[in-house]
Amino acid sequence: MADDNELPRATRRALMIGAASASAIVSIRPALAQTSASVMNCEIPVPDPGKAGSYIAPDGTLVAPGTAGAFPPPGVKYKAEDVKRALNGGTLPGADYERSRAYTNYIRRLQSGTAGFTCFASLQMPRG
């Protein structure tokens, strides 16, 4: 049988562990919410600034300026929130349907090392 001094000590320890766990949950949730908010505020340039003179073909590839059927760059960076909406069937701000499809196809083709890639990749992460 347990000593009378051991029972209160075990109860006290359990309460301390519970309090520490609750504290961790309270401090982690706001951090996750802040991260989610910052992801939706990141921006994606179309195209990458290193290729600023290129046009965007309907399939999202970069082509020479004046290429038939290609679109000039929009001249703005798109916020992740706008890109997410466009990827789900909407259009990007200031762009008609065809132009928006070309720009979102470009964004889908982004690769590591390209401006906007991290922002686009963060849109692909599931949110909890």
mmCIF file of N, CA and C in Angstrom:
data_model
loop_
_atom_site.group_PDB
_atom_site.id
_atom_site.type_symbol
_atom_site.label_atom_id
_atom_site.label_comp_id
_atom_site.label_asym_id
_atom_site.label_seq_id
_atom_site.Cartn_x
_atom_site.Cartn_y
_atom_site.Cartn_z
ATOM 1 N N MET A 1 0.843 -1.185 0.000
ATOM 2 C CA MET A 1 0.000 0.000 0.000
ATOM 3 C C MET A 1 0.879 1.235 0.000
ATOM 4 N N ALA A 2 0.436 2.291 -0.641
ATOM 5 C CA ALA A 2 1.233 3.513 -0.768
ATOM 6 C C ALA A 2 1.282 4.256 0.548
ATOM 7 N N ASP A 3 2.388 4.857 0.783
ATOM 8 C CA ASP A 3 2.617 5.709 1.950
ATOM 9 C C ASP A 3 1.736 6.947 1.801
ATOM 10 N N ASP A 4 1.229 7.517 2.891
ATOM 11 C CA ASP A 4 0.352 8.686 2.827
ATOM 12 C C ASP A 4 1.052 9.886 2.182
ATOM 13 N N ASN A 5 2.377 9.970 2.276
ATOM 14 C CA ASN A 5 3.117 11.093 1.684
ATOM 15 C C ASN A 5 3.268 10.943 0.164
ATOM 16 N N GLU A 6 3.225 9.708 -0.356
ATOM 17 C CA GLU A 6 3.412 9.468 -1.788
ATOM 18 C C GLU A 6 2.194 9.880 -2.613
ATOM 19 N N LEU A 7 1.008 9.654 -2.106
ATOM 20 C CA LEU A 7 -0.206 9.964 -2.855
ATOM 21 C C LEU A 7 -0.312 11.443 -3.193
ATOM 22 N N PRO A 8 -0.143 12.360 -2.228
ATOM 23 C CA PRO A 8 -0.216 13.775 -2.596
ATOM 24 C C PRO A 8 0.889 14.168 -3.569
ATOM 25 N N ARG A 9 2.072 13.590 -3.445
ATOM 26 C CA ARG A 9 3.189 13.914 -4.335
ATOM 27 C C ARG A 9 2.856 13.487 -5.768
ATOM 28 N N ALA A 10 2.280 12.296 -5.940
ATOM 29 C CA ALA A 10 1.909 11.805 -7.271
ATOM 30 C C ALA A 10 0.810 12.674 -7.870
ATOM 31 N N THR A 11 -0.149 13.068 -7.061
ATOM 32 C CA THR A 11 -1.229 13.928 -7.538
ATOM 33 C C THR A 11 -0.695 15.280 -7.951
ATOM 34 N N ARG A 12 0.207 15.820 -7.151
ATOM 35 C CA ARG A 12 0.811 17.120 -7.447
ATOM 36 C C ARG A 12 1.583 17.044 -8.768
ATOM 37 N N ARG A 13 2.322 15.953 -8.973
ATOM 38 C CA ARG A 13 3.107 15.776 -10.205
ATOM 39 C C ARG A 13 2.167 15.710 -11.417
ATOM 40 N N ALA A 14 1.074 14.981 -11.322
ATOM 41 C CA ALA A 14 0.114 14.873 -12.419
ATOM 42 C C ALA A 14 -0.489 16.239 -12.747
ATOM 43 N N LEU A 15 -0.803 17.003 -11.722
ATOM 44 C CA LEU A 15 -1.345 18.343 -11.944
ATOM 45 C C LEU A 15 -0.329 19.245 -12.629
ATOM 46 N N MET A 16 0.936 19.139 -12.246
ATOM 47 C CA MET A 16 1.988 19.966 -12.857
ATOM 48 C C MET A 16 2.167 19.601 -14.331
ATOM 49 N N ILE A 17 2.130 18.302 -14.628
ATOM 50 C CA ILE A 17 2.279 17.861 -16.024
ATOM 51 C C ILE A 17 1.094 18.352 -16.851
ATOM 52 N N GLY A 18 -0.118 18.248 -16.310
ATOM 53 C CA GLY A 18 -1.313 18.732 -17.001
ATOM 54 C C GLY A 18 -1.247 20.222 -17.257
ATOM 55 N N ALA A 19 -0.773 20.985 -16.279
ATOM 56 C CA ALA A 19 -0.668 22.441 -16.435
ATOM 57 C C ALA A 19 0.354 22.788 -17.510
ATOM 58 N N ALA A 20 1.463 22.069 -17.532
ATOM 59 C CA ALA A 20 2.493 22.323 -18.545
ATOM 60 C C ALA A 20 1.964 22.011 -19.937
ATOM 61 N N SER A 21 1.189 20.918 -20.076
ATOM 62 C CA SER A 21 0.621 20.550 -21.378
ATOM 63 C C SER A 21 -0.368 21.605 -21.858
ATOM 64 N N ALA A 22 -1.221 22.068 -20.974
ATOM 65 C CA ALA A 22 -2.196 23.095 -21.341
ATOM 66 C C ALA A 22 -1.494 24.370 -21.770
ATOM 67 N N SER A 23 -0.417 24.714 -21.089
ATOM 68 C CA SER A 23 0.355 25.911 -21.433
ATOM 69 C C SER A 23 0.955 25.773 -22.822
ATOM 70 N N ALA A 24 1.461 24.595 -23.154
ATOM 71 C CA ALA A 24 2.053 24.370 -24.470
ATOM 72 C C ALA A 24 0.999 24.511 -25.561
ATOM 73 N N ILE A 25 -0.187 23.968 -25.345
ATOM 74 C CA ILE A 25 -1.253 24.054 -26.343
ATOM 75 C C ILE A 25 -1.659 25.502 -26.563
ATOM 76 N N VAL A 26 -1.783 26.261 -25.497
ATOM 77 C CA VAL A 26 -2.180 27.664 -25.592
ATOM 78 C C VAL A 26 -1.143 28.465 -26.374
ATOM 79 N N SER A 27 0.150 28.146 -26.211
ATOM 80 C CA SER A 27 1.175 28.920 -26.907
ATOM 81 C C SER A 27 1.404 28.448 -28.342
ATOM 82 N N ILE A 28 1.111 27.199 -28.675
ATOM 83 C CA ILE A 28 1.325 26.681 -30.028
ATOM 84 C C ILE A 28 0.214 27.124 -30.972
ATOM 85 N N ARG A 29 -1.028 27.092 -30.547
ATOM 86 C CA ARG A 29 -2.142 27.434 -31.433
ATOM 87 C C ARG A 29 -2.019 28.830 -32.033
ATOM 88 N N PRO A 30 -1.719 29.877 -31.239
ATOM 89 C CA PRO A 30 -1.572 31.193 -31.871
ATOM 90 C C PRO A 30 -0.419 31.224 -32.881
ATOM 91 N N ALA A 31 0.652 30.483 -32.603
ATOM 92 C CA ALA A 31 1.775 30.447 -33.540
ATOM 93 C C ALA A 31 1.345 29.820 -34.861
ATOM 94 N N LEU A 32 0.559 28.745 -34.806
ATOM 95 C CA LEU A 32 0.075 28.119 -36.033
ATOM 96 C C LEU A 32 -0.871 29.045 -36.789
ATOM 97 N N ALA A 33 -1.718 29.735 -36.073
ATOM 98 C CA ALA A 33 -2.634 30.682 -36.717
ATOM 99 C C ALA A 33 -1.851 31.805 -37.385
ATOM 100 N N GLN A 34 -0.809 32.279 -36.728
ATOM 101 C CA GLN A 34 0.010 33.353 -37.293
ATOM 102 C C GLN A 34 0.732 32.861 -38.538
ATOM 103 N N THR A 35 1.241 31.628 -38.507
ATOM 104 C CA THR A 35 1.918 31.057 -39.669
ATOM 105 C C THR A 35 0.948 30.953 -40.840
ATOM 106 N N SER A 36 -0.248 30.473 -40.576
ATOM 107 C CA SER A 36 -1.254 30.341 -41.629
ATOM 108 C C SER A 36 -1.573 31.703 -42.240
ATOM 109 N N ALA A 37 -1.702 32.711 -41.414
ATOM 110 C CA ALA A 37 -1.999 34.063 -41.903
ATOM 111 C C ALA A 37 -0.843 34.599 -42.736
ATOM 112 N N SER A 38 0.397 34.354 -42.311
ATOM 113 C CA SER A 38 1.542 34.871 -43.058
ATOM 114 C C SER A 38 1.675 34.163 -44.399
ATOM 115 N N VAL A 39 1.314 32.878 -44.458
ATOM 116 C CA VAL A 39 1.360 32.151 -45.727
ATOM 117 C C VAL A 39 0.404 32.787 -46.727
ATOM 118 N N MET A 40 -0.772 33.177 -46.278
ATOM 119 C CA MET A 40 -1.754 33.750 -47.191
ATOM 120 C C MET A 40 -1.367 35.166 -47.635
ATOM 121 N N ASN A 41 -0.369 35.760 -46.992
ATOM 122 C CA ASN A 41 0.087 37.098 -47.377
ATOM 123 C C ASN A 41 1.360 37.080 -48.208
ATOM 124 N N CYS A 42 1.963 35.909 -48.419
ATOM 125 C CA CYS A 42 3.170 35.866 -49.241
ATOM 126 C C CYS A 42 2.780 36.170 -50.691
ATOM 127 N N GLU A 43 3.771 36.482 -51.512
ATOM 128 C CA GLU A 43 3.491 36.897 -52.890
ATOM 129 C C GLU A 43 4.266 36.058 -53.899
ATOM 130 N N ILE A 44 3.678 35.928 -55.067
ATOM 131 C CA ILE A 44 4.288 35.158 -56.152
ATOM 132 C C ILE A 44 4.398 36.063 -57.378
ATOM 133 N N PRO A 45 5.636 36.361 -57.796
ATOM 134 C CA PRO A 45 5.802 37.160 -59.018
ATOM 135 C C PRO A 45 5.605 36.283 -60.258
ATOM 136 N N VAL A 46 5.016 36.852 -61.291
ATOM 137 C CA VAL A 46 4.815 36.137 -62.555
ATOM 138 C C VAL A 46 5.366 37.025 -63.656
ATOM 139 N N PRO A 47 6.473 36.660 -64.277
ATOM 140 C CA PRO A 47 7.370 35.544 -63.962
ATOM 141 C C PRO A 47 8.394 35.941 -62.906
ATOM 142 N N ASP A 48 9.330 35.036 -62.655
ATOM 143 C CA ASP A 48 10.450 35.290 -61.757
ATOM 144 C C ASP A 48 11.163 36.562 -62.207
ATOM 145 N N PRO A 49 11.567 37.452 -61.284
ATOM 146 C CA PRO A 49 12.223 38.705 -61.684
ATOM 147 C C PRO A 49 13.426 38.522 -62.614
ATOM 148 N N GLY A 50 14.100 37.390 -62.528
ATOM 149 C CA GLY A 50 15.237 37.117 -63.413
ATOM 150 C C GLY A 50 14.829 36.917 -64.860
ATOM 151 N N LYS A 51 13.551 36.699 -65.098
ATOM 152 C CA LYS A 51 13.044 36.471 -66.454
ATOM 153 C C LYS A 51 11.923 37.458 -66.763
ATOM 154 N N ALA A 52 12.058 38.645 -66.219
ATOM 155 C CA ALA A 52 11.003 39.667 -66.284
ATOM 156 C C ALA A 52 10.549 40.022 -67.691
ATOM 157 N N GLY A 53 11.369 39.892 -68.699
ATOM 158 C CA GLY A 53 10.967 40.272 -70.057
ATOM 159 C C GLY A 53 10.200 39.191 -70.790
ATOM 160 N N SER A 54 10.100 38.006 -70.199
ATOM 161 C CA SER A 54 9.442 36.887 -70.883
ATOM 162 C C SER A 54 7.925 36.998 -70.846
ATOM 163 N N TYR A 55 7.298 36.403 -71.853
ATOM 164 C CA TYR A 55 5.842 36.281 -71.894
ATOM 165 C C TYR A 55 5.487 34.896 -71.358
ATOM 166 N N ILE A 56 4.222 34.703 -71.048
ATOM 167 C CA ILE A 56 3.767 33.429 -70.495
ATOM 168 C C ILE A 56 2.821 32.778 -71.508
ATOM 169 N N ALA A 57 3.212 31.584 -71.959
ATOM 170 C CA ALA A 57 2.379 30.824 -72.899
ATOM 171 C C ALA A 57 1.197 30.222 -72.145
ATOM 172 N N PRO A 58 0.139 29.833 -72.857
ATOM 173 C CA PRO A 58 -1.028 29.246 -72.189
ATOM 174 C C PRO A 58 -0.710 28.040 -71.293
ATOM 175 N N ASP A 59 0.341 27.282 -71.641
ATOM 176 C CA ASP A 59 0.699 26.124 -70.808
ATOM 177 C C ASP A 59 1.577 26.497 -69.611
ATOM 178 N N GLY A 60 1.895 27.790 -69.472
ATOM 179 C CA GLY A 60 2.685 28.251 -68.338
ATOM 180 C C GLY A 60 4.179 28.340 -68.587
ATOM 181 N N THR A 61 4.618 27.980 -69.768
ATOM 182 C CA THR A 61 6.051 28.097 -70.072
ATOM 183 C C THR A 61 6.377 29.550 -70.410
ATOM 184 N N LEU A 62 7.637 29.890 -70.244
ATOM 185 C CA LEU A 62 8.094 31.235 -70.595
ATOM 186 C C LEU A 62 8.560 31.225 -72.039
ATOM 187 N N VAL A 63 8.140 32.251 -72.769
ATOM 188 C CA VAL A 63 8.472 32.348 -74.189
ATOM 189 C C VAL A 63 8.949 33.763 -74.490
ATOM 190 N N ALA A 64 9.461 33.944 -75.691
ATOM 191 C CA ALA A 64 9.944 35.261 -76.108
ATOM 192 C C ALA A 64 8.786 36.250 -76.210
ATOM 193 N N PRO A 65 9.063 37.516 -75.919
ATOM 194 C CA PRO A 65 8.016 38.547 -76.053
ATOM 195 C C PRO A 65 7.458 38.549 -77.473
ATOM 196 N N GLY A 66 6.151 38.739 -77.578
ATOM 197 C CA GLY A 66 5.501 38.798 -78.880
ATOM 198 C C GLY A 66 5.130 37.449 -79.450
ATOM 199 N N THR A 67 5.409 36.355 -78.737
ATOM 200 C CA THR A 67 5.038 35.028 -79.233
ATOM 201 C C THR A 67 3.516 34.944 -79.348
ATOM 202 N N ALA A 68 3.054 34.449 -80.487
ATOM 203 C CA ALA A 68 1.604 34.345 -80.728
ATOM 204 C C ALA A 68 0.933 33.510 -79.639
ATOM 205 N N GLY A 69 -0.174 34.046 -79.112
ATOM 206 C CA GLY A 69 -0.950 33.327 -78.104
ATOM 207 C C GLY A 69 -0.430 33.467 -76.678
ATOM 208 N N ALA A 70 0.750 34.067 -76.521
ATOM 209 C CA ALA A 70 1.335 34.235 -75.177
ATOM 210 C C ALA A 70 0.909 35.574 -74.589
ATOM 211 N N PHE A 71 1.008 35.666 -73.280
ATOM 212 C CA PHE A 71 0.565 36.865 -72.571
ATOM 213 C C PHE A 71 1.738 37.609 -71.948
ATOM 214 N N PRO A 72 1.681 38.937 -71.985
ATOM 215 C CA PRO A 72 2.739 39.702 -71.310
ATOM 216 C C PRO A 72 2.612 39.489 -69.801
ATOM 217 N N PRO A 73 3.708 39.685 -69.066
ATOM 218 C CA PRO A 73 3.627 39.524 -67.610
ATOM 219 C C PRO A 73 2.642 40.529 -67.018
ATOM 220 N N PRO A 74 1.994 40.167 -65.913
ATOM 221 C CA PRO A 74 0.968 41.040 -65.343
ATOM 222 C C PRO A 74 1.510 42.326 -64.728
ATOM 223 N N GLY A 75 2.774 42.348 -64.362
ATOM 224 C CA GLY A 75 3.346 43.558 -63.765
ATOM 225 C C GLY A 75 3.054 43.703 -62.282
ATOM 226 N N VAL A 76 2.456 42.690 -61.680
ATOM 227 C CA VAL A 76 2.184 42.697 -60.238
ATOM 228 C C VAL A 76 2.547 41.328 -59.672
ATOM 229 N N LYS A 77 2.764 41.299 -58.364
ATOM 230 C CA LYS A 77 2.947 40.020 -57.670
ATOM 231 C C LYS A 77 1.577 39.624 -57.143
ATOM 232 N N TYR A 78 1.259 38.358 -57.258
ATOM 233 C CA TYR A 78 -0.042 37.887 -56.769
ATOM 234 C C TYR A 78 0.084 37.373 -55.347
ATOM 235 N N LYS A 79 -0.854 37.758 -54.515
ATOM 236 C CA LYS A 79 -0.897 37.273 -53.142
ATOM 237 C C LYS A 79 -1.357 35.814 -53.152
ATOM 238 N N ALA A 80 -0.842 35.057 -52.182
ATOM 239 C CA ALA A 80 -1.172 33.638 -52.083
ATOM 240 C C ALA A 80 -2.679 33.412 -52.042
ATOM 241 N N GLU A 81 -3.381 34.291 -51.360
ATOM 242 C CA GLU A 81 -4.841 34.190 -51.248
ATOM 243 C C GLU A 81 -5.488 34.224 -52.638
ATOM 244 N N ASP A 82 -5.005 35.128 -53.508
ATOM 245 C CA ASP A 82 -5.539 35.241 -54.871
ATOM 246 C C ASP A 82 -5.172 34.021 -55.705
ATOM 247 N N VAL A 83 -3.940 33.531 -55.530
ATOM 248 C CA VAL A 83 -3.482 32.358 -56.274
ATOM 249 C C VAL A 83 -4.302 31.140 -55.874
ATOM 250 N N LYS A 84 -4.525 30.983 -54.580
ATOM 251 C CA LYS A 84 -5.302 29.839 -54.106
ATOM 252 C C LYS A 84 -6.707 29.859 -54.713
ATOM 253 N N ARG A 85 -7.325 31.011 -54.740
ATOM 254 C CA ARG A 85 -8.664 31.158 -55.315
ATOM 255 C C ARG A 85 -8.628 30.794 -56.811
ATOM 256 N N ALA A 86 -7.606 31.270 -57.520
ATOM 257 C CA ALA A 86 -7.482 30.987 -58.953
ATOM 258 C C ALA A 86 -7.222 29.504 -59.206
ATOM 259 N N LEU A 87 -6.435 28.872 -58.369
ATOM 260 C CA LEU A 87 -6.153 27.444 -58.522
ATOM 261 C C LEU A 87 -7.406 26.608 -58.282
ATOM 262 N N ASN A 88 -8.358 27.170 -57.568
ATOM 263 C CA ASN A 88 -9.619 26.470 -57.294
ATOM 264 C C ASN A 88 -10.733 26.877 -58.245
ATOM 265 N N GLY A 89 -10.363 27.437 -59.400
ATOM 266 C CA GLY A 89 -11.355 27.734 -60.430
ATOM 267 C C GLY A 89 -11.683 29.197 -60.643
ATOM 268 N N GLY A 90 -11.176 30.088 -59.784
ATOM 269 C CA GLY A 90 -11.424 31.519 -59.961
ATOM 270 C C GLY A 90 -10.432 32.117 -60.939
ATOM 271 N N THR A 91 -10.382 33.434 -60.993
ATOM 272 C CA THR A 91 -9.385 34.103 -61.832
ATOM 273 C C THR A 91 -8.538 35.023 -60.959
ATOM 274 N N LEU A 92 -7.348 35.297 -61.435
ATOM 275 C CA LEU A 92 -6.454 36.215 -60.733
ATOM 276 C C LEU A 92 -6.949 37.646 -60.924
ATOM 277 N N PRO A 93 -6.709 38.511 -59.956
ATOM 278 C CA PRO A 93 -7.157 39.910 -60.075
ATOM 279 C C PRO A 93 -6.589 40.583 -61.331
ATOM 280 N N GLY A 94 -7.457 41.250 -62.062
ATOM 281 C CA GLY A 94 -7.034 41.994 -63.237
ATOM 282 C C GLY A 94 -6.758 41.146 -64.466
ATOM 283 N N ALA A 95 -7.077 39.857 -64.414
ATOM 284 C CA ALA A 95 -6.802 38.973 -65.551
ATOM 285 C C ALA A 95 -8.083 38.297 -66.014
ATOM 286 N N ASP A 96 -8.250 38.193 -67.350
ATOM 287 C CA ASP A 96 -9.387 37.447 -67.870
ATOM 288 C C ASP A 96 -9.111 35.951 -67.702
ATOM 289 N N TYR A 97 -10.068 35.126 -68.081
ATOM 290 C CA TYR A 97 -9.954 33.686 -67.846
ATOM 291 C C TYR A 97 -8.703 33.071 -68.484
ATOM 292 N N GLU A 98 -8.462 33.336 -69.776
ATOM 293 C CA GLU A 98 -7.324 32.715 -70.479
ATOM 294 C C GLU A 98 -5.988 33.164 -69.892
ATOM 295 N N ARG A 99 -5.872 34.445 -69.632
ATOM 296 C CA ARG A 99 -4.649 35.002 -69.059
ATOM 297 C C ARG A 99 -4.424 34.416 -67.654
ATOM 298 N N SER A 100 -5.475 34.340 -66.880
ATOM 299 C CA SER A 100 -5.383 33.791 -65.527
ATOM 300 C C SER A 100 -4.939 32.325 -65.567
ATOM 301 N N ARG A 101 -5.471 31.544 -66.508
ATOM 302 C CA ARG A 101 -5.074 30.133 -66.650
ATOM 303 C C ARG A 101 -3.582 30.033 -66.998
ATOM 304 N N ALA A 102 -3.119 30.891 -67.913
ATOM 305 C CA ALA A 102 -1.701 30.867 -68.287
ATOM 306 C C ALA A 102 -0.829 31.182 -67.065
ATOM 307 N N TYR A 103 -1.216 32.211 -66.302
ATOM 308 C CA TYR A 103 -0.435 32.592 -65.124
ATOM 309 C C TYR A 103 -0.466 31.502 -64.055
ATOM 310 N N THR A 104 -1.631 30.889 -63.836
ATOM 311 C CA THR A 104 -1.677 29.811 -62.825
ATOM 312 C C THR A 104 -0.916 28.581 -63.315
ATOM 313 N N ASN A 105 -0.920 28.330 -64.622
ATOM 314 C CA ASN A 105 -0.099 27.229 -65.148
ATOM 315 C C ASN A 105 1.381 27.517 -64.910
ATOM 316 N N TYR A 106 1.779 28.779 -65.086
ATOM 317 C CA TYR A 106 3.165 29.155 -64.784
ATOM 318 C C TYR A 106 3.466 28.874 -63.301
ATOM 319 N N ILE A 107 2.559 29.296 -62.438
ATOM 320 C CA ILE A 107 2.763 29.128 -60.996
ATOM 321 C C ILE A 107 2.858 27.645 -60.642
ATOM 322 N N ARG A 108 2.040 26.814 -61.246
ATOM 323 C CA ARG A 108 2.092 25.362 -60.988
ATOM 324 C C ARG A 108 3.435 24.759 -61.378
ATOM 325 N N ARG A 109 4.116 25.386 -62.333
ATOM 326 C CA ARG A 109 5.403 24.869 -62.828
ATOM 327 C C ARG A 109 6.602 25.382 -62.032
ATOM 328 N N LEU A 110 6.362 26.244 -61.046
ATOM 329 C CA LEU A 110 7.481 26.799 -60.276
ATOM 330 C C LEU A 110 8.311 25.683 -59.648
ATOM 331 N N GLN A 111 9.613 25.904 -59.618
ATOM 332 C CA GLN A 111 10.527 24.930 -59.031
ATOM 333 C C GLN A 111 11.380 25.608 -57.976
ATOM 334 N N SER A 112 11.955 24.807 -57.123
ATOM 335 C CA SER A 112 12.818 25.319 -56.063
ATOM 336 C C SER A 112 13.883 26.240 -56.644
ATOM 337 N N GLY A 113 14.081 27.360 -55.998
ATOM 338 C CA GLY A 113 15.063 28.337 -56.468
ATOM 339 C C GLY A 113 14.435 29.451 -57.292
ATOM 340 N N THR A 114 13.171 29.289 -57.652
ATOM 341 C CA THR A 114 12.456 30.306 -58.414
ATOM 342 C C THR A 114 11.668 31.176 -57.448
ATOM 343 N N ALA A 115 11.669 32.481 -57.698
ATOM 344 C CA ALA A 115 10.919 33.392 -56.832
ATOM 345 C C ALA A 115 9.454 32.968 -56.799
ATOM 346 N N GLY A 116 8.889 32.878 -55.611
ATOM 347 C CA GLY A 116 7.495 32.497 -55.438
ATOM 348 C C GLY A 116 7.296 31.026 -55.153
ATOM 349 N N PHE A 117 8.347 30.206 -55.348
ATOM 350 C CA PHE A 117 8.204 28.762 -55.149
ATOM 351 C C PHE A 117 7.799 28.422 -53.717
ATOM 352 N N THR A 118 8.472 29.014 -52.734
ATOM 353 C CA THR A 118 8.178 28.708 -51.337
ATOM 354 C C THR A 118 6.746 29.093 -50.996
ATOM 355 N N CYS A 119 6.315 30.227 -51.493
ATOM 356 C CA CYS A 119 4.944 30.669 -51.264
ATOM 357 C C CYS A 119 3.959 29.670 -51.878
ATOM 358 N N PHE A 120 4.194 29.265 -53.130
ATOM 359 C CA PHE A 120 3.316 28.308 -53.792
ATOM 360 C C PHE A 120 3.337 26.971 -53.058
ATOM 361 N N ALA A 121 4.522 26.515 -52.669
ATOM 362 C CA ALA A 121 4.630 25.228 -51.950
ATOM 363 C C ALA A 121 3.851 25.273 -50.642
ATOM 364 N N SER A 122 3.872 26.415 -49.970
ATOM 365 C CA SER A 122 3.146 26.524 -48.708
ATOM 366 C C SER A 122 1.632 26.438 -48.915
ATOM 367 N N LEU A 123 1.157 26.818 -50.091
ATOM 368 C CA LEU A 123 -0.273 26.688 -50.400
ATOM 369 C C LEU A 123 -0.676 25.228 -50.544
ATOM 370 N N GLN A 124 0.287 24.378 -50.890
ATOM 371 C CA GLN A 124 0.013 22.961 -51.097
ATOM 372 C C GLN A 124 -0.029 22.174 -49.795
ATOM 373 N N MET A 125 0.490 22.785 -48.708
ATOM 374 C CA MET A 125 0.530 22.102 -47.409
ATOM 375 C C MET A 125 -0.868 22.060 -46.800
ATOM 376 N N PRO A 126 -1.261 20.889 -46.294
ATOM 377 C CA PRO A 126 -2.571 20.818 -45.643
ATOM 378 C C PRO A 126 -2.589 21.639 -44.372
ATOM 379 N N ARG A 127 -3.690 22.282 -44.111
ATOM 380 C CA ARG A 127 -3.857 23.109 -42.905
ATOM 381 C C ARG A 127 -4.650 22.322 -41.878
ATOM 382 N N GLY A 128 -4.230 22.467 -40.625
ATOM 383 C CA GLY A 128 -4.935 21.755 -39.552
ATOM 384 C C GLY A 128 -5.844 22.618 -38.768
#
